[in-house]
Amino acid sequence: METTKLSSKGRIILPKNILASRAWGPGTELSVEETGDGILLRPARRFPKTDLGEVAGCLRSKRKSKTPGKMQRAIVREVNRRHDRGRY
């Protein structure tokens, strides 16, 4: 276990080996949680926790959907194109 000191500005320096093992570099945002024994540092979440119902449909395309038949024909066309080029 290593120790560090609190600066007059309330800053601490984390030991290099901990930073390296966690891949924390300059600018890494950390969440600080108070626990019964002290504090806990974790990488901050980039996005708030969500469930599928909250985000379903957010990536909808403005284009008209392809029919299964059109998709199948496109797949066959691409396989034939690659076969003709000697890729398969």
GROMACS .gro file of N, CA and C in nm:
model
  264
    1MET      N    1   0.084  -0.117   0.000
    1MET     CA    2   0.000   0.000   0.000
    1MET      C    3   0.089   0.124   0.000
    2GLU      N    4   0.053   0.220  -0.083
    2GLU     CA    5   0.129   0.344  -0.092
    2GLU      C    6   0.050   0.456  -0.026
    3THR      N    7   0.119   0.562   0.010
    3THR     CA    8   0.051   0.677   0.069
    3THR      C    9   0.078   0.801  -0.015
    4THR      N   10  -0.007   0.900   0.000
    4THR     CA   11   0.008   1.027  -0.070
    4THR      C   12  -0.041   1.136   0.023
    5LYS      N   13  -0.011   1.261  -0.009
    5LYS     CA   14  -0.052   1.373   0.076
    5LYS      C   15  -0.154   1.459   0.004
    6LEU      N   16  -0.238   1.522   0.082
    6LEU     CA   17  -0.336   1.616   0.033
    6LEU      C   18  -0.270   1.753   0.024
    7SER      N   19  -0.281   1.820  -0.091
    7SER     CA   20  -0.219   1.952  -0.105
    7SER      C   21  -0.307   2.059  -0.040
    8SER      N   22  -0.255   2.180  -0.033
    8SER     CA   23  -0.331   2.291   0.025
    8SER      C   24  -0.454   2.324  -0.059
    9LYS      N   25  -0.454   2.282  -0.185
    9LYS     CA   26  -0.569   2.305  -0.274
    9LYS      C   27  -0.665   2.186  -0.275
   10GLY      N   28  -0.640   2.086  -0.193
   10GLY     CA   29  -0.729   1.970  -0.185
   10GLY      C   30  -0.702   1.865  -0.291
   11ARG      N   31  -0.585   1.869  -0.351
   11ARG     CA   32  -0.550   1.774  -0.457
   11ARG      C   33  -0.464   1.661  -0.401
   12ILE      N   34  -0.476   1.544  -0.466
   12ILE     CA   35  -0.389   1.432  -0.432
   12ILE      C   36  -0.322   1.383  -0.560
   13ILE      N   37  -0.207   1.325  -0.546
   13ILE     CA   38  -0.136   1.264  -0.659
   13ILE      C   39  -0.149   1.114  -0.642
   14LEU      N   40  -0.207   1.048  -0.742
   14LEU     CA   41  -0.220   0.902  -0.737
   14LEU      C   42  -0.088   0.839  -0.782
   15PRO      N   43  -0.047   0.731  -0.720
   15PRO     CA   44   0.078   0.664  -0.759
   15PRO      C   45   0.075   0.619  -0.906
   16LYS      N   46   0.192   0.630  -0.970
   16LYS     CA   47   0.205   0.597  -1.112
   16LYS      C   48   0.158   0.455  -1.145
   17ASN      N   49   0.193   0.360  -1.059
   17ASN     CA   50   0.157   0.220  -1.090
   17ASN      C   51   0.005   0.201  -1.090
   18ILE      N   52  -0.066   0.274  -1.006
   18ILE     CA   53  -0.212   0.265  -1.006
   18ILE      C   54  -0.268   0.329  -1.133
   19LEU      N   55  -0.216   0.445  -1.170
   19LEU     CA   56  -0.262   0.511  -1.293
   19LEU      C   57  -0.238   0.422  -1.414
   20ALA      N   58  -0.122   0.358  -1.419
   20ALA     CA   59  -0.088   0.272  -1.533
   20ALA      C   60  -0.176   0.147  -1.536
   21SER      N   61  -0.199   0.086  -1.420
   21SER     CA   62  -0.279  -0.037  -1.419
   21SER      C   63  -0.424  -0.010  -1.455
   22ARG      N   64  -0.472   0.110  -1.429
   22ARG     CA   65  -0.610   0.147  -1.461
   22ARG      C   66  -0.621   0.217  -1.596
   23ALA      N   67  -0.509   0.246  -1.659
   23ALA     CA   68  -0.504   0.319  -1.786
   23ALA      C   69  -0.572   0.455  -1.772
   24TRP      N   70  -0.549   0.521  -1.658
   24TRP     CA   71  -0.601   0.655  -1.634
   24TRP      C   72  -0.494   0.755  -1.673
   25GLY      N   73  -0.526   0.841  -1.766
   25GLY     CA   74  -0.433   0.944  -1.809
   25GLY      C   75  -0.487   1.082  -1.777
   26PRO      N   76  -0.416   1.185  -1.819
   26PRO     CA   77  -0.463   1.321  -1.796
   26PRO      C   78  -0.602   1.341  -1.856
   27GLY      N   79  -0.689   1.404  -1.783
   27GLY     CA   80  -0.824   1.431  -1.832
   27GLY      C   81  -0.925   1.322  -1.802
   28THR      N   82  -0.882   1.209  -1.747
   28THR     CA   83  -0.976   1.103  -1.712
   28THR      C   84  -1.071   1.154  -1.605
   29GLU      N   85  -1.201   1.144  -1.631
   29GLU     CA   86  -1.299   1.188  -1.533
   29GLU      C   87  -1.330   1.073  -1.437
   30LEU      N   88  -1.328   1.104  -1.310
   30LEU     CA   89  -1.353   1.004  -1.207
   30LEU      C   90  -1.473   1.046  -1.123
   31SER      N   91  -1.553   0.948  -1.085
   31SER     CA   92  -1.660   0.976  -0.989
   31SER      C   93  -1.603   0.947  -0.850
   32VAL      N   94  -1.640   1.029  -0.754
   32VAL     CA   95  -1.590   1.017  -0.618
   32VAL      C   96  -1.708   0.981  -0.529
   33GLU      N   97  -1.694   0.869  -0.460
   33GLU     CA   98  -1.802   0.819  -0.375
   33GLU      C   99  -1.750   0.805  -0.232
   34GLU      N  100  -1.824   0.859  -0.138
   34GLU     CA  101  -1.786   0.846   0.002
   34GLU      C  102  -1.835   0.712   0.055
   35THR      N  103  -1.747   0.639   0.121
   35THR     CA  104  -1.783   0.509   0.179
   35THR      C  105  -1.758   0.515   0.329
   36GLY      N  106  -1.793   0.409   0.398
   36GLY     CA  107  -1.770   0.403   0.542
   36GLY      C  108  -1.623   0.406   0.578
   37ASP      N  109  -1.537   0.354   0.490
   37ASP     CA  110  -1.393   0.347   0.518
   37ASP      C  111  -1.314   0.462   0.459
   38GLY      N  112  -1.373   0.541   0.371
   38GLY     CA  113  -1.298   0.649   0.306
   38GLY      C  114  -1.369   0.694   0.180
   39ILE      N  115  -1.294   0.702   0.071
   39ILE     CA  116  -1.352   0.741  -0.058
   39ILE      C  117  -1.321   0.634  -0.162
   40LEU      N  118  -1.403   0.630  -0.264
   40LEU     CA  119  -1.387   0.534  -0.373
   40LEU      C  120  -1.385   0.612  -0.503
   41LEU      N  121  -1.282   0.590  -0.584
   41LEU     CA  122  -1.270   0.655  -0.715
   41LEU      C  123  -1.302   0.553  -0.823
   42ARG      N  124  -1.386   0.594  -0.917
   42ARG     CA  125  -1.420   0.509  -1.032
   42ARG      C  126  -1.422   0.595  -1.157
   43PRO      N  127  -1.395   0.535  -1.273
   43PRO     CA  128  -1.411   0.613  -1.396
   43PRO      C  129  -1.557   0.657  -1.407
   44ALA      N  130  -1.577   0.783  -1.442
   44ALA     CA  131  -1.713   0.835  -1.455
   44ALA      C  132  -1.780   0.772  -1.576
   45ARG      N  133  -1.910   0.750  -1.566
   45ARG     CA  134  -1.985   0.696  -1.679
   45ARG      C  135  -1.991   0.802  -1.789
   46ARG      N  136  -1.970   0.759  -1.911
   46ARG     CA  137  -1.978   0.853  -2.023
   46ARG      C  138  -2.122   0.889  -2.054
   47PHE      N  139  -2.211   0.796  -2.031
   47PHE     CA  140  -2.352   0.817  -2.060
   47PHE      C  141  -2.432   0.775  -1.938
   48PRO      N  142  -2.545   0.839  -1.915
   48PRO     CA  143  -2.628   0.796  -1.802
   48PRO      C  144  -2.680   0.654  -1.825
   49LYS      N  145  -2.703   0.582  -1.718
   49LYS     CA  146  -2.753   0.446  -1.727
   49LYS      C  147  -2.893   0.449  -1.788
   50THR      N  148  -2.915   0.368  -1.891
   50THR     CA  149  -3.044   0.363  -1.959
   50THR      C  150  -3.083   0.218  -1.982
   51ASP      N  151  -3.209   0.197  -2.016
   51ASP     CA  152  -3.251   0.063  -2.055
   51ASP      C  153  -3.298   0.069  -2.200
   52LEU      N  154  -3.319  -0.046  -2.259
   52LEU     CA  155  -3.351  -0.053  -2.401
   52LEU      C  156  -3.476   0.027  -2.436
   53GLY      N  157  -3.575   0.026  -2.350
   53GLY     CA  158  -3.699   0.099  -2.378
   53GLY      C  159  -3.678   0.248  -2.394
   54GLU      N  160  -3.579   0.303  -2.326
   54GLU     CA  161  -3.553   0.446  -2.334
   54GLU      C  162  -3.483   0.486  -2.464
   55VAL      N  163  -3.409   0.394  -2.523
   55VAL     CA  164  -3.331   0.430  -2.641
   55VAL      C  165  -3.377   0.360  -2.768
   56ALA      N  166  -3.472   0.269  -2.757
   56ALA     CA  167  -3.519   0.196  -2.875
   56ALA      C  168  -3.574   0.294  -2.978
   57GLY      N  169  -3.529   0.279  -3.099
   57GLY     CA  170  -3.579   0.363  -3.207
   57GLY      C  171  -3.502   0.491  -3.226
   58CYS      N  172  -3.403   0.519  -3.144
   58CYS     CA  173  -3.332   0.646  -3.158
   58CYS      C  174  -3.240   0.647  -3.280
   59LEU      N  175  -3.213   0.533  -3.339
   59LEU     CA  176  -3.126   0.526  -3.456
   59LEU      C  177  -3.202   0.493  -3.583
   60ARG      N  178  -3.327   0.529  -3.587
   60ARG     CA  179  -3.406   0.499  -3.705
   60ARG      C  180  -3.354   0.572  -3.827
   61SER      N  181  -3.362   0.505  -3.939
   61SER     CA  182  -3.319   0.563  -4.065
   61SER      C  183  -3.436   0.635  -4.131
   62LYS      N  184  -3.405   0.739  -4.205
   62LYS     CA  185  -3.508   0.811  -4.279
   62LYS      C  186  -3.537   0.742  -4.412
   63ARG      N  187  -3.450   0.647  -4.449
   63ARG     CA  188  -3.470   0.574  -4.573
   63ARG      C  189  -3.574   0.465  -4.555
   64LYS      N  190  -3.636   0.429  -4.666
   64LYS     CA  191  -3.734   0.322  -4.664
   64LYS      C  192  -3.664   0.188  -4.643
   65SER      N  193  -3.722   0.102  -4.562
   65SER     CA  194  -3.663  -0.029  -4.533
   65SER      C  195  -3.662  -0.117  -4.657
   66LYS      N  196  -3.561  -0.200  -4.666
   66LYS     CA  197  -3.552  -0.296  -4.777
   66LYS      C  198  -3.636  -0.419  -4.744
   67THR      N  199  -3.695  -0.476  -4.846
   67THR     CA  200  -3.772  -0.599  -4.826
   67THR      C  201  -3.674  -0.716  -4.815
   68PRO      N  202  -3.716  -0.825  -4.754
   68PRO     CA  203  -3.627  -0.942  -4.747
   68PRO      C  204  -3.583  -0.989  -4.886
   69GLY      N  205  -3.671  -0.980  -4.983
   69GLY     CA  206  -3.636  -1.021  -5.119
   69GLY      C  207  -3.526  -0.934  -5.178
   70LYS      N  208  -3.535  -0.803  -5.157
   70LYS     CA  209  -3.432  -0.711  -5.207
   70LYS      C  210  -3.298  -0.736  -5.137
   71MET      N  211  -3.304  -0.764  -5.007
   71MET     CA  212  -3.180  -0.793  -4.934
   71MET      C  213  -3.116  -0.921  -4.987
   72GLN      N  214  -3.197  -1.024  -5.011
   72GLN     CA  215  -3.144  -1.150  -5.061
   72GLN      C  216  -3.080  -1.132  -5.198
   73ARG      N  217  -3.145  -1.055  -5.286
   73ARG     CA  218  -3.089  -1.031  -5.419
   73ARG      C  219  -2.957  -0.954  -5.410
   74ALA      N  220  -2.949  -0.858  -5.319
   74ALA     CA  221  -2.826  -0.781  -5.301
   74ALA      C  222  -2.713  -0.870  -5.250
   75ILE      N  223  -2.745  -0.962  -5.161
   75ILE     CA  224  -2.644  -1.055  -5.109
   75ILE      C  225  -2.593  -1.145  -5.221
   76VAL      N  226  -2.684  -1.199  -5.300
   76VAL     CA  227  -2.645  -1.286  -5.412
   76VAL      C  228  -2.558  -1.209  -5.511
   77ARG      N  229  -2.597  -1.085  -5.541
   77ARG     CA  230  -2.521  -1.002  -5.633
   77ARG      C  231  -2.379  -0.980  -5.582
   78GLU      N  232  -2.364  -0.950  -5.453
   78GLU     CA  233  -2.232  -0.925  -5.395
   78GLU      C  234  -2.147  -1.052  -5.392
   79VAL      N  235  -2.207  -1.165  -5.357
   79VAL     CA  236  -2.133  -1.291  -5.358
   79VAL      C  237  -2.085  -1.322  -5.499
   80ASN      N  238  -2.171  -1.304  -5.597
   80ASN     CA  239  -2.131  -1.328  -5.737
   80ASN      C  240  -2.019  -1.234  -5.779
   81ARG      N  241  -2.029  -1.108  -5.739
   81ARG     CA  242  -1.926  -1.009  -5.775
   81ARG      C  243  -1.792  -1.051  -5.715
   82ARG      N  244  -1.792  -1.092  -5.589
   82ARG     CA  245  -1.667  -1.134  -5.525
   82ARG      C  246  -1.615  -1.263  -5.585
   83HIS      N  247  -1.705  -1.354  -5.622
   83HIS     CA  248  -1.664  -1.479  -5.684
   83HIS      C  249  -1.597  -1.451  -5.818
   84ASP      N  250  -1.655  -1.360  -5.896
   84ASP     CA  251  -1.598  -1.326  -6.026
   84ASP      C  252  -1.459  -1.263  -6.013
   85ARG      N  253  -1.434  -1.196  -5.901
   85ARG     CA  254  -1.304  -1.134  -5.878
   85ARG      C  255  -1.204  -1.233  -5.818
   86GLY      N  256  -1.249  -1.356  -5.792
   86GLY     CA  257  -1.161  -1.457  -5.736
   86GLY      C  258  -1.146  -1.447  -5.585
   87ARG      N  259  -1.242  -1.383  -5.520
   87ARG     CA  260  -1.234  -1.366  -5.374
   87ARG      C  261  -1.292  -1.485  -5.300
   88TYR      N  262  -1.373  -1.569  -5.366
   88TYR     CA  263  -1.432  -1.687  -5.303
   88TYR      C  264  -1.405  -1.808  -5.387
   0.00000   0.00000   0.00000
